[in-house]
Short mmCIF file of C-alpha atoms in Angstrom, two decimals:
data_model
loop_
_atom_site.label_atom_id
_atom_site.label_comp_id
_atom_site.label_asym_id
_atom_site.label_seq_id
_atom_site.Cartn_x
_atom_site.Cartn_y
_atom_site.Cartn_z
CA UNK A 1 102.65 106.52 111.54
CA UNK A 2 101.77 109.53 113.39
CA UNK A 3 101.46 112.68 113.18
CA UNK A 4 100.52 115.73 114.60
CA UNK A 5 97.58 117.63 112.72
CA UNK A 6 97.73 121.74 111.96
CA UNK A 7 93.94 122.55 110.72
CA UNK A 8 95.13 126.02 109.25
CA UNK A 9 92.25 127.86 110.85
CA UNK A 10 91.88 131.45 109.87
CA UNK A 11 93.65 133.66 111.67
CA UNK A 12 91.46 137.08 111.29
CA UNK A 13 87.81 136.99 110.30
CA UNK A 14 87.45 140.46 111.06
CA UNK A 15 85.85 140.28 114.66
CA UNK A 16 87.84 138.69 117.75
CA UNK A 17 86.39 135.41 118.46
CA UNK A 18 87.68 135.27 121.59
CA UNK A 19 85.71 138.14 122.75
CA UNK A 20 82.59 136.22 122.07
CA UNK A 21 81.17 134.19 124.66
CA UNK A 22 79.00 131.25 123.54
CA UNK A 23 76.85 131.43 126.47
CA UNK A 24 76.12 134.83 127.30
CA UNK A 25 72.68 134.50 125.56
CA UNK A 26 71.31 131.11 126.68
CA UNK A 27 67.85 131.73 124.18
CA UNK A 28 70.63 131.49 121.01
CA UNK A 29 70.76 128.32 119.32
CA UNK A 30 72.55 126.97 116.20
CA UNK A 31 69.34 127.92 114.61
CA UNK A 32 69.37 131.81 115.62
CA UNK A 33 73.05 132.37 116.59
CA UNK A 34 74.72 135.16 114.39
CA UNK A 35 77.85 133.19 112.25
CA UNK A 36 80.60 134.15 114.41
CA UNK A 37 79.03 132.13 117.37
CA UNK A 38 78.01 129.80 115.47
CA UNK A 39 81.54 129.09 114.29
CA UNK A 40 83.42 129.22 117.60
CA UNK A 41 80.75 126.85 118.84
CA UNK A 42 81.80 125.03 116.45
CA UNK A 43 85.80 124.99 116.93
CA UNK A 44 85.14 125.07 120.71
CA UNK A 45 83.46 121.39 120.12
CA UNK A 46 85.80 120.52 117.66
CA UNK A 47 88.43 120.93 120.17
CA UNK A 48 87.16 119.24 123.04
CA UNK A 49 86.75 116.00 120.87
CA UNK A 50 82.67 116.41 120.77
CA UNK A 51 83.09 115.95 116.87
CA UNK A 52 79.07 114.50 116.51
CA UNK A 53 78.12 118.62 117.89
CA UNK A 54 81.03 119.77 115.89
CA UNK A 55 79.68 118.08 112.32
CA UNK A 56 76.19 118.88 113.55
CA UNK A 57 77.32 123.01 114.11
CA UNK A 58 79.03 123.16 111.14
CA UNK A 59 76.58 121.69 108.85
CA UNK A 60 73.95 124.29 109.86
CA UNK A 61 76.60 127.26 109.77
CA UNK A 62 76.94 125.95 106.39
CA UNK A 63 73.11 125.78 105.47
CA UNK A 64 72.37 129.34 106.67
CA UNK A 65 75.75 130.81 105.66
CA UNK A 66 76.10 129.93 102.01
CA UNK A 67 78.89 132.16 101.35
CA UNK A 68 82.14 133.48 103.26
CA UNK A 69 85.16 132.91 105.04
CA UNK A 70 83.48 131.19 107.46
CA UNK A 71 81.47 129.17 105.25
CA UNK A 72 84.41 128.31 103.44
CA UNK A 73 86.71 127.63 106.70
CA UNK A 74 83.56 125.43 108.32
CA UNK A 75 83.20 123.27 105.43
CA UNK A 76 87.14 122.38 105.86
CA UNK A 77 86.45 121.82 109.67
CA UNK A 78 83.56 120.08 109.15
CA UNK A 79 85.45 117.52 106.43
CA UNK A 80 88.40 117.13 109.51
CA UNK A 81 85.28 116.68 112.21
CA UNK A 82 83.53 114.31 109.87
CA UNK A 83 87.21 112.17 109.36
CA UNK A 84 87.83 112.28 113.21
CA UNK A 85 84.03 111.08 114.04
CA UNK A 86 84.79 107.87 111.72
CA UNK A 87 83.00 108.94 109.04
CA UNK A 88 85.38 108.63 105.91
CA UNK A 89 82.63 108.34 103.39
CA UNK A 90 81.21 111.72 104.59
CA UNK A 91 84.35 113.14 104.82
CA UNK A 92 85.31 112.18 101.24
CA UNK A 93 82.63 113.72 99.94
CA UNK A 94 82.88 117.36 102.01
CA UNK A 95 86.76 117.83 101.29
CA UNK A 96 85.94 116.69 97.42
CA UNK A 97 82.93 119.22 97.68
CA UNK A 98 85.62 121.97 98.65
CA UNK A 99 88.28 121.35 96.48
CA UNK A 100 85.67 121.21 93.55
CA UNK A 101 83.90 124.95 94.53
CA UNK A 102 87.42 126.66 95.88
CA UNK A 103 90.55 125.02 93.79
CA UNK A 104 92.14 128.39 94.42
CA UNK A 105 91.17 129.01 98.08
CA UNK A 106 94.32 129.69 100.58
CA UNK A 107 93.98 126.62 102.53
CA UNK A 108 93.26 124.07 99.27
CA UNK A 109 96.44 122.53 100.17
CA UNK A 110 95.54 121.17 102.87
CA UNK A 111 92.38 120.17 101.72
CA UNK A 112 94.58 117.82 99.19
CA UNK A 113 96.19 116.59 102.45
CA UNK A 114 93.11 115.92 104.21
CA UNK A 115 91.54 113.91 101.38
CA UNK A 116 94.75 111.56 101.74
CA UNK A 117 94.07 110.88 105.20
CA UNK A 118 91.08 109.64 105.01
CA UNK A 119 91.83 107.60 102.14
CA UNK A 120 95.27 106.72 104.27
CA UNK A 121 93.07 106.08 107.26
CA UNK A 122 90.48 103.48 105.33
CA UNK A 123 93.00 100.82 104.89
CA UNK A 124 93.23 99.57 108.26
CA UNK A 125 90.60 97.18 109.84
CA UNK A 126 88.99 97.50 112.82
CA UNK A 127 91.07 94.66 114.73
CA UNK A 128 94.17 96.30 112.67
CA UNK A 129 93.88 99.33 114.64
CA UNK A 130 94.54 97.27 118.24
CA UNK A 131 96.73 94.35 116.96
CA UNK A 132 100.15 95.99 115.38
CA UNK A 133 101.24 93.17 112.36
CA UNK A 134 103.95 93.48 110.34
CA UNK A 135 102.53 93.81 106.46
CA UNK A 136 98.87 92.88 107.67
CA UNK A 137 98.29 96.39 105.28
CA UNK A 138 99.96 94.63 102.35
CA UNK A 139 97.13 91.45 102.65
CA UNK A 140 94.38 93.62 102.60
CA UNK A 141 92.64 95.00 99.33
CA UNK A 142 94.76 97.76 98.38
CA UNK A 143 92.17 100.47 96.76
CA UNK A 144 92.16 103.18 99.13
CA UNK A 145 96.13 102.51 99.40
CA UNK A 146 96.34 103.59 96.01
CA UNK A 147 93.99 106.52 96.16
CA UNK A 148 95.66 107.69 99.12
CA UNK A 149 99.05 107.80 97.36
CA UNK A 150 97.62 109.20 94.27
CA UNK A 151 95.95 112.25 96.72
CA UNK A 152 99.07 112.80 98.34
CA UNK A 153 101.43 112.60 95.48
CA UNK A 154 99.04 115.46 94.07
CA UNK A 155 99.17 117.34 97.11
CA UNK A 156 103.50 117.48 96.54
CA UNK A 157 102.74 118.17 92.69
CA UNK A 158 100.40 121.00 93.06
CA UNK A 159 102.10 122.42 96.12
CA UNK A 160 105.81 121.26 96.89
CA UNK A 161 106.19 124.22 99.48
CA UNK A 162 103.16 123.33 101.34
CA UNK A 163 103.82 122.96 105.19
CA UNK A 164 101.61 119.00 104.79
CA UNK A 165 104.09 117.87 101.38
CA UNK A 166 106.85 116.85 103.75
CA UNK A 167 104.62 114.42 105.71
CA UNK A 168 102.62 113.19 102.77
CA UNK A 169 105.93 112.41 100.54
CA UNK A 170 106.61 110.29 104.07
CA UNK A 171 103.54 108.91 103.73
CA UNK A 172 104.15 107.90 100.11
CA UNK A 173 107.16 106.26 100.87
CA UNK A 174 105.27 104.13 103.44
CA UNK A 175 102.32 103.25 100.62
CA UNK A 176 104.86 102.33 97.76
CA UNK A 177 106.48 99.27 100.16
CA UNK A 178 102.71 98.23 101.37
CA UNK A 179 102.01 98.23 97.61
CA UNK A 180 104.87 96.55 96.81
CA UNK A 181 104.64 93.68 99.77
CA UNK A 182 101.08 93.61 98.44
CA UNK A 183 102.41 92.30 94.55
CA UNK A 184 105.15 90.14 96.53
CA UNK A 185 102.41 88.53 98.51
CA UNK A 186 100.27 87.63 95.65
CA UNK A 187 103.58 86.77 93.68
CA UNK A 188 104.45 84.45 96.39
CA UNK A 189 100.96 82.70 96.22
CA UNK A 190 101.27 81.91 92.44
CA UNK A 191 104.60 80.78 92.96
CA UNK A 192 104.09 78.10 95.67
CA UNK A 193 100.70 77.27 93.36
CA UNK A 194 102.91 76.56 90.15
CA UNK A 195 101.57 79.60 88.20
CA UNK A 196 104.77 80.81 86.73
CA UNK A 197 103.54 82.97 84.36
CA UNK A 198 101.37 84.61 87.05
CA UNK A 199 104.02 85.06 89.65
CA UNK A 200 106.84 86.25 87.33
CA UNK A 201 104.31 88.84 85.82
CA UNK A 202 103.63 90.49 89.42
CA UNK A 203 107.80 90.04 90.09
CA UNK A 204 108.20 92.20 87.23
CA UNK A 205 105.55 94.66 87.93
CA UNK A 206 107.32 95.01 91.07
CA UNK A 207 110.77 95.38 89.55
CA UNK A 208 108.96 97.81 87.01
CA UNK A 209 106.98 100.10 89.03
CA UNK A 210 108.57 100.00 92.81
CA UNK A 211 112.29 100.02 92.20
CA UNK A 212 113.13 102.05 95.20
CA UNK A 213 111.58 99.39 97.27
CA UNK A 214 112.80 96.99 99.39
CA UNK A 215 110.85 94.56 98.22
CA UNK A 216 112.63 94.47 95.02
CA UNK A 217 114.70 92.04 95.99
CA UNK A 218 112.20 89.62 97.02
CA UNK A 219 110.81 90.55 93.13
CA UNK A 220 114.25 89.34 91.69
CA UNK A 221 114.33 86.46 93.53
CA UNK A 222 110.36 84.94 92.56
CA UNK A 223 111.24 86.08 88.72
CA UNK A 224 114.61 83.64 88.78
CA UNK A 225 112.31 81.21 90.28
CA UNK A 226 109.51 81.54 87.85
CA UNK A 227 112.16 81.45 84.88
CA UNK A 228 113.94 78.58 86.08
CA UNK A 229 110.25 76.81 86.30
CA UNK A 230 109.63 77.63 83.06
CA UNK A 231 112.63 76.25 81.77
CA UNK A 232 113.86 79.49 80.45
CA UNK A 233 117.61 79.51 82.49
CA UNK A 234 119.54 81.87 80.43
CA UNK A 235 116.59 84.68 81.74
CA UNK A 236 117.00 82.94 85.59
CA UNK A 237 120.55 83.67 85.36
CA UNK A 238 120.41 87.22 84.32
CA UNK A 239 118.04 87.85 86.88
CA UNK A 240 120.00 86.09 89.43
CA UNK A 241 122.86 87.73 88.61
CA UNK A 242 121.18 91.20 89.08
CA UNK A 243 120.09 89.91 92.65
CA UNK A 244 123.61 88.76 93.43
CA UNK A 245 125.01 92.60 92.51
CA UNK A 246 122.02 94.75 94.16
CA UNK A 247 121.05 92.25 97.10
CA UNK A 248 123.92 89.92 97.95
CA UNK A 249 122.75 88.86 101.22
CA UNK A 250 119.50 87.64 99.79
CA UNK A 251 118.41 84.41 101.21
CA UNK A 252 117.36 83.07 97.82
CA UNK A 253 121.45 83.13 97.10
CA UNK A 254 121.56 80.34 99.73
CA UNK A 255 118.78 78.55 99.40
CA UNK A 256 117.30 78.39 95.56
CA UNK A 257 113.89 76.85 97.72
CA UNK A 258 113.19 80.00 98.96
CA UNK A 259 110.45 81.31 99.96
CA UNK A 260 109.54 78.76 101.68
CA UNK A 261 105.38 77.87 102.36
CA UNK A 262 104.81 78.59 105.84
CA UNK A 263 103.39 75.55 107.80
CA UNK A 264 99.91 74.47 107.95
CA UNK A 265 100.35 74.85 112.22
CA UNK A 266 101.28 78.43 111.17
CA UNK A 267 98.29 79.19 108.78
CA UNK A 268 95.75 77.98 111.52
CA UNK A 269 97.36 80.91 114.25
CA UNK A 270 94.49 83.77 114.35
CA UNK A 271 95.75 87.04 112.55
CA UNK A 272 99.09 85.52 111.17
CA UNK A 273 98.75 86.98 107.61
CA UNK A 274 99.71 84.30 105.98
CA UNK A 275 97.60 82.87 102.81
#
């Protein structure tokens, strides 16, 4: 998923920053430039990509200006610099920092946004991020997944007008099926292991908590299973019939042995997600 970042840098800070050159006095340094230098230092590395200068400038603009709209605006910057340089952990912990001190400040939205990037942005791996693999997301552990959706589903309570609530409702959307392929997965696994119990218990949870899904189907189906193991048929066929009205090209309604375990030539190929 991609999108296209704003950072809602302020506008007026009283002085033209433009008018300030960053090298007319080649003697200043981040240690005696006045704040408005300091800052477009700053933005000018942030923009060119240089994000270890950027978190570097920002970090002393922040230690020698304790207070201010640029303070405050630097400490967002440096939380988006901090995200961009790989540094999630960091990150976290500078946008939490700013939400925490300014819950009322103009650009707290998108510090709510912000927060579920990086959470969004932890769930890949590093070889996830060069090999593209359909619901390789939904086999990995799914903590930050969660946070993520929690951050952004905030985000669209707190500010449902925000210019970031579109994307991050998107974004929710996409987190609900990884979280939901995620149960099927592990529903899947108990099923093919003869845990009944197990696998109708995450079919349900499924069924329960991701009904907008598409994965719901796939929940139906491993519940009618798991009944019909269980010897409780009058349940199976309730289920079934539910499948049969909402999902009537289900594959389970031609072939009661679906899903089927995938090969053992298939679960030796490098990277092919399966169990």
């Amino acid at each position: 998923m991609r999108v296209i970042l704003k950072l809602p840098f302020v506008l007026v800070l009283g002085l033209s920053l433009g008018a300030c050159s960053i090298f007319g006095h080649k003697r200043d340094s981040i240690d005696t430039m006045p704040v408005e230098k300091l800052y477009a230092k700053a933005h000018d590395d942030l923009m060119n990509g240089d994000y270890a200068a950027s978190t570097k400038d920002y970090q002393r603009l922040i230690a020698r200006f304790p207070s201010g709209d640029y303070n405050e605006q630097a400490q967002l910057e440096l939380a988006y610099s901090q995200y961009k340089d790989n540094q999630p952990d960091d990150a976290s912990s500078t946008i939490n920092r700013f939400i925490k001190t300014y819950p009322t400040q103009k650009h707290v939205d998108y510090a709510y946004y912000l927060r579920g990037l990086i959470n969004f942005d932890r769930t890949s791996g590093v070889i996830e991020r060069y090999i593209s693999r359909e619901g390789s997301q939904a086999r990995r552990d799914q903590a930050y997944n969660l946070q993520a959706f929690d951050d952004f589903s905030e985000l669209a309570r707190r500010f449902p007008d925000s210019a970031y609530t579109a994307d991050a409702r998107q974004r929710m959307i996409y987190l609900r099926n990884v979280l939901a392929q995620y149960e099927i997965n592990v529903a899947k696994f108990y099923l093919r292991n003869q845990a009944y119990v197990a696998s109708a218990d995450r079919a349900q949870y499924v069924i329960e908590h991701y009904q907008q899904a598409p994965q719901t189907g796939d929940a139906l189906a491993i519940l009618t299973r798991s009944y019909l193991a269980l010897g409780q048929k009058p349940q199976a066929e309730n289920v079934r019939k539910v499948l049969a009205l909402n999902y009537p090209d289900h594959p389970y309604l031609t072939d009661p042995k679906w899903p089927h375990a995938p090969s053992i030539l298939r679960k030796m190929v490098p990277f092919s997600g399966h169990h």
